[in-house]
mmCIF file of N, CA, C and O in Angstrom:
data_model
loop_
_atom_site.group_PDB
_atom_site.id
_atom_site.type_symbol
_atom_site.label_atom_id
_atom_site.label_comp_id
_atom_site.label_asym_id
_atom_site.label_seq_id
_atom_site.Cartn_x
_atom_site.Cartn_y
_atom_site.Cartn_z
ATOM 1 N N UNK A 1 173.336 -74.725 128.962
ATOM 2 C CA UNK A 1 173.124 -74.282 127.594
ATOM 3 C C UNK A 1 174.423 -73.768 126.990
ATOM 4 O O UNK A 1 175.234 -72.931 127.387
ATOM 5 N N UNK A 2 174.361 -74.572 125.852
ATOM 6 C CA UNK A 2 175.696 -73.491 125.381
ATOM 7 C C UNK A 2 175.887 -72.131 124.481
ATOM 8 O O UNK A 2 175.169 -72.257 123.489
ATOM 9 N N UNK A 3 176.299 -71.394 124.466
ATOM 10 C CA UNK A 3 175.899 -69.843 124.058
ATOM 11 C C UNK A 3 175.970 -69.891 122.793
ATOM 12 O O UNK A 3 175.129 -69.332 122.089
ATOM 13 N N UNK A 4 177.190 -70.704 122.206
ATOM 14 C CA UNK A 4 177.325 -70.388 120.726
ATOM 15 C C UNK A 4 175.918 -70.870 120.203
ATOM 16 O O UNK A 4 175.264 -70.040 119.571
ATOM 17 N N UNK A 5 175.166 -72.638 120.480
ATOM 18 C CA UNK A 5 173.793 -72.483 120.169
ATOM 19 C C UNK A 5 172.590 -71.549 120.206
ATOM 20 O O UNK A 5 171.687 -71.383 119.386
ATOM 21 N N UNK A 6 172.891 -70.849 121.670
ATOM 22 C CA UNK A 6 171.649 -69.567 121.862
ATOM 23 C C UNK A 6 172.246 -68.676 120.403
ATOM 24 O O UNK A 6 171.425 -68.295 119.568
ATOM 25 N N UNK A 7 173.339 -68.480 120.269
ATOM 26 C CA UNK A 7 173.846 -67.163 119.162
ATOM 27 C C UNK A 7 173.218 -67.761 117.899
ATOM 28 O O UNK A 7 172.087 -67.426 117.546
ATOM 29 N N UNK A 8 174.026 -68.730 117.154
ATOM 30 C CA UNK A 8 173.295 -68.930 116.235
ATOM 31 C C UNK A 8 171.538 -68.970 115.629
ATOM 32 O O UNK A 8 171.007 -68.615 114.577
ATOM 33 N N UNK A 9 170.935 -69.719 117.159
ATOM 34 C CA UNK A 9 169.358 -69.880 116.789
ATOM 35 C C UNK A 9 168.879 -67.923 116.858
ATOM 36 O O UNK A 9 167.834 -67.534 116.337
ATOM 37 N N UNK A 10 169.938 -66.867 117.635
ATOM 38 C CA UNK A 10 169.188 -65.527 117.294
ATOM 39 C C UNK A 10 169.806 -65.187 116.197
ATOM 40 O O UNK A 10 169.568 -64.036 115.830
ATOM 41 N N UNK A 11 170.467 -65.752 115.596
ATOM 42 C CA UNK A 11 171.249 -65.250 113.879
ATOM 43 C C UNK A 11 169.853 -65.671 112.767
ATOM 44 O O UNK A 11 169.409 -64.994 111.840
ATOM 45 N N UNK A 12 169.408 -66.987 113.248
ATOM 46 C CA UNK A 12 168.460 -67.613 112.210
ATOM 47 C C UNK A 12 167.206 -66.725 112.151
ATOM 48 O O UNK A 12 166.633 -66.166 111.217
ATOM 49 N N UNK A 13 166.948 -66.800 113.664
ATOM 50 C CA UNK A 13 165.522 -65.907 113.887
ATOM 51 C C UNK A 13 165.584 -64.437 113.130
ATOM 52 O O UNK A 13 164.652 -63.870 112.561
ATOM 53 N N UNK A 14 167.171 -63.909 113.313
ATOM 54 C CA UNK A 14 167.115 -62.352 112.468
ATOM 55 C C UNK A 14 167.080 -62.462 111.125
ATOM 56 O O UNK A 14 166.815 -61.560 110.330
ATOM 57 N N UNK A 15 167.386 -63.731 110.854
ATOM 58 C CA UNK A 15 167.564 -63.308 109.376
ATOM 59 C C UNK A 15 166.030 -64.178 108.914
ATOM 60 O O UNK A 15 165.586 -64.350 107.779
ATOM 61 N N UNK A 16 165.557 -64.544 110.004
ATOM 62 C CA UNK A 16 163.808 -64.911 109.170
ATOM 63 C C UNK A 16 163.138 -63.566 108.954
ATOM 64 O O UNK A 16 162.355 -63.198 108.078
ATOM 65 N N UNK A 17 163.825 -62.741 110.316
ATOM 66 C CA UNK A 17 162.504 -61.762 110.435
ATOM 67 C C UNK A 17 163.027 -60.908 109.361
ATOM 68 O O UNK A 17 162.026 -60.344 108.918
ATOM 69 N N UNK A 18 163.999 -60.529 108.737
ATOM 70 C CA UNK A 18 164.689 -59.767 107.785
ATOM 71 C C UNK A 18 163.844 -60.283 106.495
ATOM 72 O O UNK A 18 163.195 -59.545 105.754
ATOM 73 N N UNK A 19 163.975 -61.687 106.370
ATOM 74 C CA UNK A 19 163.183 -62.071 105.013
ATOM 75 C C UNK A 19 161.313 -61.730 104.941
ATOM 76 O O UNK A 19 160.643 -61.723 103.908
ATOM 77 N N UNK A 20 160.944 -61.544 105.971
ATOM 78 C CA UNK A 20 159.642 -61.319 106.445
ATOM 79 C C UNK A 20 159.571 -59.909 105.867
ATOM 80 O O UNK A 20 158.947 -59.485 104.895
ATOM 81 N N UNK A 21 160.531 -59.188 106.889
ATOM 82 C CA UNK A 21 160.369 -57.760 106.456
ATOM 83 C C UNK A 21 160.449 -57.416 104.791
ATOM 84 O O UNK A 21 159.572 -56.730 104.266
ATOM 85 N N UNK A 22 161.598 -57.969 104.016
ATOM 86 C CA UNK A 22 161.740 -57.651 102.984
ATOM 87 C C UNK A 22 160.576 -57.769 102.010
ATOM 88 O O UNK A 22 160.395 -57.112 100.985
ATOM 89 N N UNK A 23 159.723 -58.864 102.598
ATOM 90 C CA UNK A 23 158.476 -58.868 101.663
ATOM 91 C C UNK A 23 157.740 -58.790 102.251
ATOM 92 O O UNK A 23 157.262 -59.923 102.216
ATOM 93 N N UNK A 24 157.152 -58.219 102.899
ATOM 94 C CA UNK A 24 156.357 -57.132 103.092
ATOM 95 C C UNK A 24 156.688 -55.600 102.889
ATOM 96 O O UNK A 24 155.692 -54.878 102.947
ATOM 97 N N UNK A 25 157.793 -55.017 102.680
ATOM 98 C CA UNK A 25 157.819 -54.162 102.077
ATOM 99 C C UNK A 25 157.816 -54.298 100.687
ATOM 100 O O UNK A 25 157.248 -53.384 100.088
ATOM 101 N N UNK A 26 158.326 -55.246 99.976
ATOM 102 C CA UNK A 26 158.191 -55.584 98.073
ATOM 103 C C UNK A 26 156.730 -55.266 98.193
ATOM 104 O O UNK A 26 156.409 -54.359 97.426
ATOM 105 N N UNK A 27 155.840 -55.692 98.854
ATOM 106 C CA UNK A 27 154.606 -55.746 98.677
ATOM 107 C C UNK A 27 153.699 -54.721 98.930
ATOM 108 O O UNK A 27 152.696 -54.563 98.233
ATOM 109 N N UNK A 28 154.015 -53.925 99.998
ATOM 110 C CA UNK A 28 153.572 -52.280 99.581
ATOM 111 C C UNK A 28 153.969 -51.753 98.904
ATOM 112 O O UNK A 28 153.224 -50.835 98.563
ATOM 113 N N UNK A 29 155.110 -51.789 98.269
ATOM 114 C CA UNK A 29 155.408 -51.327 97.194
ATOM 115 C C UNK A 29 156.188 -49.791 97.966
ATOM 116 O O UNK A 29 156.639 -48.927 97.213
ATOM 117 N N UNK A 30 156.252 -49.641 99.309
ATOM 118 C CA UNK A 30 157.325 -48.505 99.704
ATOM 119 C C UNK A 30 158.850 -49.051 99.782
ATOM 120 O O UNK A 30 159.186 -50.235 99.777
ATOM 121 N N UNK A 31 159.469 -48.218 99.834
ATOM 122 C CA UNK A 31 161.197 -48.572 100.309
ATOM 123 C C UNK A 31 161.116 -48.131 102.210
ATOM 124 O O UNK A 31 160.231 -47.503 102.793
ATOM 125 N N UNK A 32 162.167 -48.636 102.676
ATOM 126 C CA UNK A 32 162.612 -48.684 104.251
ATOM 127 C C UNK A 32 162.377 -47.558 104.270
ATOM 128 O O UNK A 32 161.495 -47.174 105.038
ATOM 129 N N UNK A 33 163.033 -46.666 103.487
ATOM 130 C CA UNK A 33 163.707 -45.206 103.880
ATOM 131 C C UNK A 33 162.524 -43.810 103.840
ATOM 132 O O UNK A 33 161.876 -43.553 102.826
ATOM 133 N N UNK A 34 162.474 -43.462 104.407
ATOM 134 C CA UNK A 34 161.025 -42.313 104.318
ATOM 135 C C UNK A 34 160.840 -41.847 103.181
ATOM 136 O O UNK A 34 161.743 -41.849 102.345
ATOM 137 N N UNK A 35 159.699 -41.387 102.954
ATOM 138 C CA UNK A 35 159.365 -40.567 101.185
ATOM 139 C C UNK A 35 159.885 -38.852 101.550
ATOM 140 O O UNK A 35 159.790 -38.056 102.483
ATOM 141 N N UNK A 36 160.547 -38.914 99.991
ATOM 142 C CA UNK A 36 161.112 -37.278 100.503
ATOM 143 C C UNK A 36 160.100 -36.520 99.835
ATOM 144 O O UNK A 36 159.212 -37.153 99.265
ATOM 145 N N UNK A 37 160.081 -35.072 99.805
ATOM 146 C CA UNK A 37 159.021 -34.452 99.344
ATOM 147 C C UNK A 37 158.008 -34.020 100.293
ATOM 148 O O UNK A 37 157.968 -34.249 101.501
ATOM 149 N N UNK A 38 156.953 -33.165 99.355
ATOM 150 C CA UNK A 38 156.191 -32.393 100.235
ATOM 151 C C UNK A 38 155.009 -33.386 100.162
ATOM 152 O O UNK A 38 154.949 -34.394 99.458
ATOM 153 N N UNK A 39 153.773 -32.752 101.307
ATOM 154 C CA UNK A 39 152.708 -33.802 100.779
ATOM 155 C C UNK A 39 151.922 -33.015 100.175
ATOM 156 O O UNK A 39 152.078 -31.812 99.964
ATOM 157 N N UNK A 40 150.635 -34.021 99.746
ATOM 158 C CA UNK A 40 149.813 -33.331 98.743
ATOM 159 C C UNK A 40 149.672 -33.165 97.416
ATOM 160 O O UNK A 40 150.125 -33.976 96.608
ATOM 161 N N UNK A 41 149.140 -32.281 97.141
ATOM 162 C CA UNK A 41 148.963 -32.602 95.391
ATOM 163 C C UNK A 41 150.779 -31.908 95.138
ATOM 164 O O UNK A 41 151.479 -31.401 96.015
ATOM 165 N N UNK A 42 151.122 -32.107 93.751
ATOM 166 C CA UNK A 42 152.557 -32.102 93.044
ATOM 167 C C UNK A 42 152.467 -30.773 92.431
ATOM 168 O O UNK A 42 151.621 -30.583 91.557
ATOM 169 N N UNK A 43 153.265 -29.826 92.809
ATOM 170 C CA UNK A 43 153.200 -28.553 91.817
ATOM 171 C C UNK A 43 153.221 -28.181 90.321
ATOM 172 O O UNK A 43 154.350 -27.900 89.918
ATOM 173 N N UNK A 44 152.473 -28.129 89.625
ATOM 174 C CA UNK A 44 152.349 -28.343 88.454
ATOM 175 C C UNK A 44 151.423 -28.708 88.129
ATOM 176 O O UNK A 44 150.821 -28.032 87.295
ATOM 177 N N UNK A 45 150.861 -29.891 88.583
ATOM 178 C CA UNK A 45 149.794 -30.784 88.223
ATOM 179 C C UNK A 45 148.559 -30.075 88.277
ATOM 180 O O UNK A 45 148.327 -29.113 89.009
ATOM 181 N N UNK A 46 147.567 -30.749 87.237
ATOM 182 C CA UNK A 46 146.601 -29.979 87.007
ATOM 183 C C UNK A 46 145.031 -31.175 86.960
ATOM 184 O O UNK A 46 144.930 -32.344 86.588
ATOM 185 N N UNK A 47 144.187 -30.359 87.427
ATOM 186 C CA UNK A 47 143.116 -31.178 88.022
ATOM 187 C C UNK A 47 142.272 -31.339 87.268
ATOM 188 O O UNK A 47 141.082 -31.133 87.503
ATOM 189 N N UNK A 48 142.716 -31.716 86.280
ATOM 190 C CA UNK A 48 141.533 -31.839 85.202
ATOM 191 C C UNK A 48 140.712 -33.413 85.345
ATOM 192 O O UNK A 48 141.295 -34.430 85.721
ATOM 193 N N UNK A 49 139.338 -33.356 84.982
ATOM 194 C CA UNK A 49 138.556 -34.962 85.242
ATOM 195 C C UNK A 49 138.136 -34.794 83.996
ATOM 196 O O UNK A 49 138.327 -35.862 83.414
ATOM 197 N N UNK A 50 137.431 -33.631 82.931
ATOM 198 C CA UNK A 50 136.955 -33.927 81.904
ATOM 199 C C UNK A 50 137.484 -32.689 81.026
ATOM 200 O O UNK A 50 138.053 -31.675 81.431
ATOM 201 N N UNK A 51 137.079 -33.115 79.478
ATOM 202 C CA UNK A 51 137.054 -31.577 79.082
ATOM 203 C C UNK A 51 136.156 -30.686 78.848
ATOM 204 O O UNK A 51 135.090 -31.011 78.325
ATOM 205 N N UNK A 52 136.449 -29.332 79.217
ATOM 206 C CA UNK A 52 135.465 -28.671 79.446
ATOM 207 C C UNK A 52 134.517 -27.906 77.831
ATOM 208 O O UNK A 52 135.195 -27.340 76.973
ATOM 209 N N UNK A 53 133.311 -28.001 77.708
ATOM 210 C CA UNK A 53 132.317 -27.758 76.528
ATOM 211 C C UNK A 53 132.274 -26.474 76.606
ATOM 212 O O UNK A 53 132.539 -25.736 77.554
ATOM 213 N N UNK A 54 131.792 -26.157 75.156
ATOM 214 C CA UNK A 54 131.305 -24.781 75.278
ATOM 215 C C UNK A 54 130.503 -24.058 76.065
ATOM 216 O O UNK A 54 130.622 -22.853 76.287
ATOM 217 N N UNK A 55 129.689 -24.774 76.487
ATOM 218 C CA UNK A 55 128.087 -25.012 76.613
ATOM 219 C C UNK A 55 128.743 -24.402 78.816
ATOM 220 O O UNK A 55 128.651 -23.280 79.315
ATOM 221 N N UNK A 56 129.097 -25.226 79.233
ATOM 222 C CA UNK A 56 130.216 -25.326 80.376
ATOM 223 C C UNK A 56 130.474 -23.837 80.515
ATOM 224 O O UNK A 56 129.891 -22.977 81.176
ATOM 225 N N UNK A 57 131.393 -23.789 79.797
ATOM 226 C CA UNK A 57 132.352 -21.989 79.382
ATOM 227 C C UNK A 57 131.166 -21.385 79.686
ATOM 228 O O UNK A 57 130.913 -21.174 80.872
ATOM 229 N N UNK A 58 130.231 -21.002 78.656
ATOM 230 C CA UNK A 58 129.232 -20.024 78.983
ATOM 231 C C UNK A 58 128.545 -20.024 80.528
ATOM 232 O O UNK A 58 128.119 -19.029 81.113
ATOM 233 N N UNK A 59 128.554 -21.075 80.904
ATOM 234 C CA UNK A 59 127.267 -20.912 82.013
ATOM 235 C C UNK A 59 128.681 -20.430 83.159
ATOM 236 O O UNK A 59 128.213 -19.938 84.186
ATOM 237 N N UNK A 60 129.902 -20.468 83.167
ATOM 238 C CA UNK A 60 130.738 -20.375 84.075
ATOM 239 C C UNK A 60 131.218 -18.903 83.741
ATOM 240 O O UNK A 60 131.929 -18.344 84.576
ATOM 241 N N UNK A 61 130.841 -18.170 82.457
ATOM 242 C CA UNK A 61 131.082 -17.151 82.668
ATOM 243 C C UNK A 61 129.642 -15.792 82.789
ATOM 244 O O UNK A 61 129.706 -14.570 82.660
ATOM 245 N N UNK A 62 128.683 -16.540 83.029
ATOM 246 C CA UNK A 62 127.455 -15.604 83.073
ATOM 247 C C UNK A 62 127.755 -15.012 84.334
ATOM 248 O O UNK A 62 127.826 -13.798 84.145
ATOM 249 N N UNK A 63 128.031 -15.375 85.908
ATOM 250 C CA UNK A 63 128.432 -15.209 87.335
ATOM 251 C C UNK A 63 128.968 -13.409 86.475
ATOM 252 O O UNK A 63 128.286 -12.388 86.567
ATOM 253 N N UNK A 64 130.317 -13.523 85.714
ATOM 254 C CA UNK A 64 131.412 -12.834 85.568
ATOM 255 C C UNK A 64 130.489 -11.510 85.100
ATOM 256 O O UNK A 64 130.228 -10.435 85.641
ATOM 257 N N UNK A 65 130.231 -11.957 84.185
ATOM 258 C CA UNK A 65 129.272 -10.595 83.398
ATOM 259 C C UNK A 65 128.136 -10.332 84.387
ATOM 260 O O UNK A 65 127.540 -9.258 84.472
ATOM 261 N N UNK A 66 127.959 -11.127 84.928
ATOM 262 C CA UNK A 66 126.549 -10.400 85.833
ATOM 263 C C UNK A 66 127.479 -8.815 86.992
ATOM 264 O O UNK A 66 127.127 -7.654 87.202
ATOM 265 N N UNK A 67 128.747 -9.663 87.463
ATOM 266 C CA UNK A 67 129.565 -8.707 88.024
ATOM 267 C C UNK A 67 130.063 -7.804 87.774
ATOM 268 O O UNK A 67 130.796 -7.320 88.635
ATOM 269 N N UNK A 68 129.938 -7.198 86.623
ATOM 270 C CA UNK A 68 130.609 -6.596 85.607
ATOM 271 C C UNK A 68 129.444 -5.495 85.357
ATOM 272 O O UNK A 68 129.674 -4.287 85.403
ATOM 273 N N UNK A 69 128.340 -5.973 85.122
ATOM 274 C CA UNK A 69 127.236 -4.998 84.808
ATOM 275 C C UNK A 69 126.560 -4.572 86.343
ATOM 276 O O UNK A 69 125.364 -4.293 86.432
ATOM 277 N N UNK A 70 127.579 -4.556 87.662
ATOM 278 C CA UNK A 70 126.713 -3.734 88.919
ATOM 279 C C UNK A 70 127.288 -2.427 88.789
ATOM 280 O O UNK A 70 128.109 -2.000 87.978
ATOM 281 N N UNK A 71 126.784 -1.958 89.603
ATOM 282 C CA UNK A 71 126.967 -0.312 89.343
ATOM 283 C C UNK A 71 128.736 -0.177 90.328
ATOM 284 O O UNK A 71 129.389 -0.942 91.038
ATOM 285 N N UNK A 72 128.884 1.108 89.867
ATOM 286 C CA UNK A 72 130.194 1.255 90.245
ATOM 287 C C UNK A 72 130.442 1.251 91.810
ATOM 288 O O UNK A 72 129.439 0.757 92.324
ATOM 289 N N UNK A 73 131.040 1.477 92.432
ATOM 290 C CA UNK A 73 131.729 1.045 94.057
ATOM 291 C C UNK A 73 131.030 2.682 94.516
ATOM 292 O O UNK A 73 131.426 3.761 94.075
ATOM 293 N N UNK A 74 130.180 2.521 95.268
ATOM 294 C CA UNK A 74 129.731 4.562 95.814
ATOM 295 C C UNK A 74 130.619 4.924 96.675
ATOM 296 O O UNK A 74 130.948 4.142 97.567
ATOM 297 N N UNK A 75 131.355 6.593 96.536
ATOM 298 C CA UNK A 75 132.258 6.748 97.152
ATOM 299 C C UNK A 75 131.622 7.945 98.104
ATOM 300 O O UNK A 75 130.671 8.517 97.571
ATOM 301 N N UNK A 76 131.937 8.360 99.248
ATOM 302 C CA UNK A 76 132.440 9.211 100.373
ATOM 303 C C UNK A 76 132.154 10.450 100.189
ATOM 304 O O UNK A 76 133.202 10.798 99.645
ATOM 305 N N UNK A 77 131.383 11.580 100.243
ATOM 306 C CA UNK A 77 131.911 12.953 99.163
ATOM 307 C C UNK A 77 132.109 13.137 100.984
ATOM 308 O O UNK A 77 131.627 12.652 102.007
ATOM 309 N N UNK A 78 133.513 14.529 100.441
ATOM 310 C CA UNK A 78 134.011 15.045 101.916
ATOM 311 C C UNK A 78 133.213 15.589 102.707
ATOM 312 O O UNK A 78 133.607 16.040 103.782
ATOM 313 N N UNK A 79 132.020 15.645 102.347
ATOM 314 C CA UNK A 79 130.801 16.610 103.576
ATOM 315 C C UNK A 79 130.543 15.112 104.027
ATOM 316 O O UNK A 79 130.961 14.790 105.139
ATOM 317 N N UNK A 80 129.966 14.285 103.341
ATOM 318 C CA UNK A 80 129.448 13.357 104.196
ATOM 319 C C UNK A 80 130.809 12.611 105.176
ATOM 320 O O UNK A 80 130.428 12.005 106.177
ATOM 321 N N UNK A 81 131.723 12.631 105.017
ATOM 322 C CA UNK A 81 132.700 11.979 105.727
ATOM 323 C C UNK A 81 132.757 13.140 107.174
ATOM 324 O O UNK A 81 132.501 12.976 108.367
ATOM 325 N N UNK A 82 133.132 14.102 106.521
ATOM 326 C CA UNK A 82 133.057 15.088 107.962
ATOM 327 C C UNK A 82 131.823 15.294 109.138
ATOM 328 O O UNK A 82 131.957 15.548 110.335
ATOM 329 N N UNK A 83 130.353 15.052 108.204
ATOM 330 C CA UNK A 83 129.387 14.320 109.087
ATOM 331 C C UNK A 83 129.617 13.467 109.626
ATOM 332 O O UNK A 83 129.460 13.679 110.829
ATOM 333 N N UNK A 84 130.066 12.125 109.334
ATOM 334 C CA UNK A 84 130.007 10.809 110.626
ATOM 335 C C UNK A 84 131.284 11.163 111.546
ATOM 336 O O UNK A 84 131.281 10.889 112.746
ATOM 337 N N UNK A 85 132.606 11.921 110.778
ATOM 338 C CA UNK A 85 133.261 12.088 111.903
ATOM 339 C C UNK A 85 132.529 12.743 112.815
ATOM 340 O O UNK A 85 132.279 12.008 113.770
ATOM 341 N N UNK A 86 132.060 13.872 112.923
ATOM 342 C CA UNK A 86 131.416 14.903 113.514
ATOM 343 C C UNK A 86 130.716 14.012 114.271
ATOM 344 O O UNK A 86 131.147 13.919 115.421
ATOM 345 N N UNK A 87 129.636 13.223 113.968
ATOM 346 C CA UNK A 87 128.332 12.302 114.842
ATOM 347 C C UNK A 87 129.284 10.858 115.828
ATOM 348 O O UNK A 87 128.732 10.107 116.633
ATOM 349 N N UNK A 88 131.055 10.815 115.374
ATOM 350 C CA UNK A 88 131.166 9.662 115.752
ATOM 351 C C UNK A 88 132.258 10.436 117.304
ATOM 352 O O UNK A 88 132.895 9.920 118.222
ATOM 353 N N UNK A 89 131.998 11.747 116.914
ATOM 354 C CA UNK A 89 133.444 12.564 118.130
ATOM 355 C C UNK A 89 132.210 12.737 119.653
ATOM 356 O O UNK A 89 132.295 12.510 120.860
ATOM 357 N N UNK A 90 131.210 13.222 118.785
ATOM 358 C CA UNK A 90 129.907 13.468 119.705
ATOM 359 C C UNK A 90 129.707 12.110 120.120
ATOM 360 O O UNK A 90 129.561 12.270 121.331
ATOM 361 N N UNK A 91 129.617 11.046 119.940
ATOM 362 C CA UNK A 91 129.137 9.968 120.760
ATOM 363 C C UNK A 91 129.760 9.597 121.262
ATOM 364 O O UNK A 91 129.325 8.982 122.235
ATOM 365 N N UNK A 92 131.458 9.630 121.051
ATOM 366 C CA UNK A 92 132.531 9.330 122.422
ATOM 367 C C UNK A 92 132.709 10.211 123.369
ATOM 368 O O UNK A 92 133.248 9.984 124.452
ATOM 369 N N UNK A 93 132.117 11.588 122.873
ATOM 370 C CA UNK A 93 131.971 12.607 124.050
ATOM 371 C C UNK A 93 131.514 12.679 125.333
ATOM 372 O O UNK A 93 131.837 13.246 126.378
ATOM 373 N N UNK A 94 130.067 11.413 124.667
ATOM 374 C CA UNK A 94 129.084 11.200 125.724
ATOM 375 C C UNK A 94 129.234 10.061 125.878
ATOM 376 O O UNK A 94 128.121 9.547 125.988
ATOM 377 N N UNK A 95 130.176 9.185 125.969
ATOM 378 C CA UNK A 95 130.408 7.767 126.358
ATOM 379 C C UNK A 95 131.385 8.737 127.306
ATOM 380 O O UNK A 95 130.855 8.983 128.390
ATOM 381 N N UNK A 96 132.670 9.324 127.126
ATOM 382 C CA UNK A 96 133.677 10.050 128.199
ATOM 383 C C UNK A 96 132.914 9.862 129.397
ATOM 384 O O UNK A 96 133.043 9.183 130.415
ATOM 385 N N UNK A 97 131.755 10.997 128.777
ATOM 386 C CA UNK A 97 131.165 11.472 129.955
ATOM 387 C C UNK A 97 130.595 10.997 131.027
ATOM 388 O O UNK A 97 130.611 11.413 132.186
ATOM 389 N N UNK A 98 130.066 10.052 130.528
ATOM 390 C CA UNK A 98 129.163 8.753 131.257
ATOM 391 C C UNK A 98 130.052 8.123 132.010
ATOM 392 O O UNK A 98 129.716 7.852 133.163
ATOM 393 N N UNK A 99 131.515 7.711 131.491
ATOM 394 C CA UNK A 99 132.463 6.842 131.884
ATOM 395 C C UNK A 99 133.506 7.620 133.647
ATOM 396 O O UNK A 99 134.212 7.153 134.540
ATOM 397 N N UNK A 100 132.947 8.989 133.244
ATOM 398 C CA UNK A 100 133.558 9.849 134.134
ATOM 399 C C UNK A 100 132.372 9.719 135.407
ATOM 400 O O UNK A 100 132.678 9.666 136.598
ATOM 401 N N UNK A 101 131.599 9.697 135.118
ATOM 402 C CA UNK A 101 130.307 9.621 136.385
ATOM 403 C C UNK A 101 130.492 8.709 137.592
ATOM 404 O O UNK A 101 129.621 8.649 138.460
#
């Protein structure tokens, strides 16, 4: 066999598979080179599908006002806090104790 023939017929074959490759990438429509960027949705972009009605607005803000009209957050008065400390020192007292047995 002579080599320069083997060389040339792998010159032809690379440059078929090169033309192969090239279209098939034209045809996904990517480039060789990796996509830069983050993935996922694009910062900025906004997800809108329709526009939103009046009718919409209201029923999305009834949730809000219902939250709005609960009663206020109940707070702590210092006797009752010094009670559960008090009931919570006594029950590790008697866990100690038990644990010491």
């Amino acid at each position: 066999m002579d080599i320069n023939r083997i060389l040339s017929e792998l010159d032809a074959e690379i440059a078929r598979l090169q033309g192969i490759r090239a279209a098939l990438t034209g045809l996904n429509g990517a480039s060789s080179a990796p996509a830069k960027g983050r993935r996922g949705r694009p910062k900025g972009s906004k997800n809108l599908t329709a526009p939103v009605t009046s009718a919409a607005k209201a029923v999305a803000a009834a949730p809000v006002a219902a939250k709005a009209a609960k009663k206020a957050k109940r707070k702590l008065s210092p006797e009752g806090r010094k009670r559960i400390a008090d009931a919570m020192k006594k029950r590790w007292a008697e866990r100690r104790k038990q644990a010491a047995k």
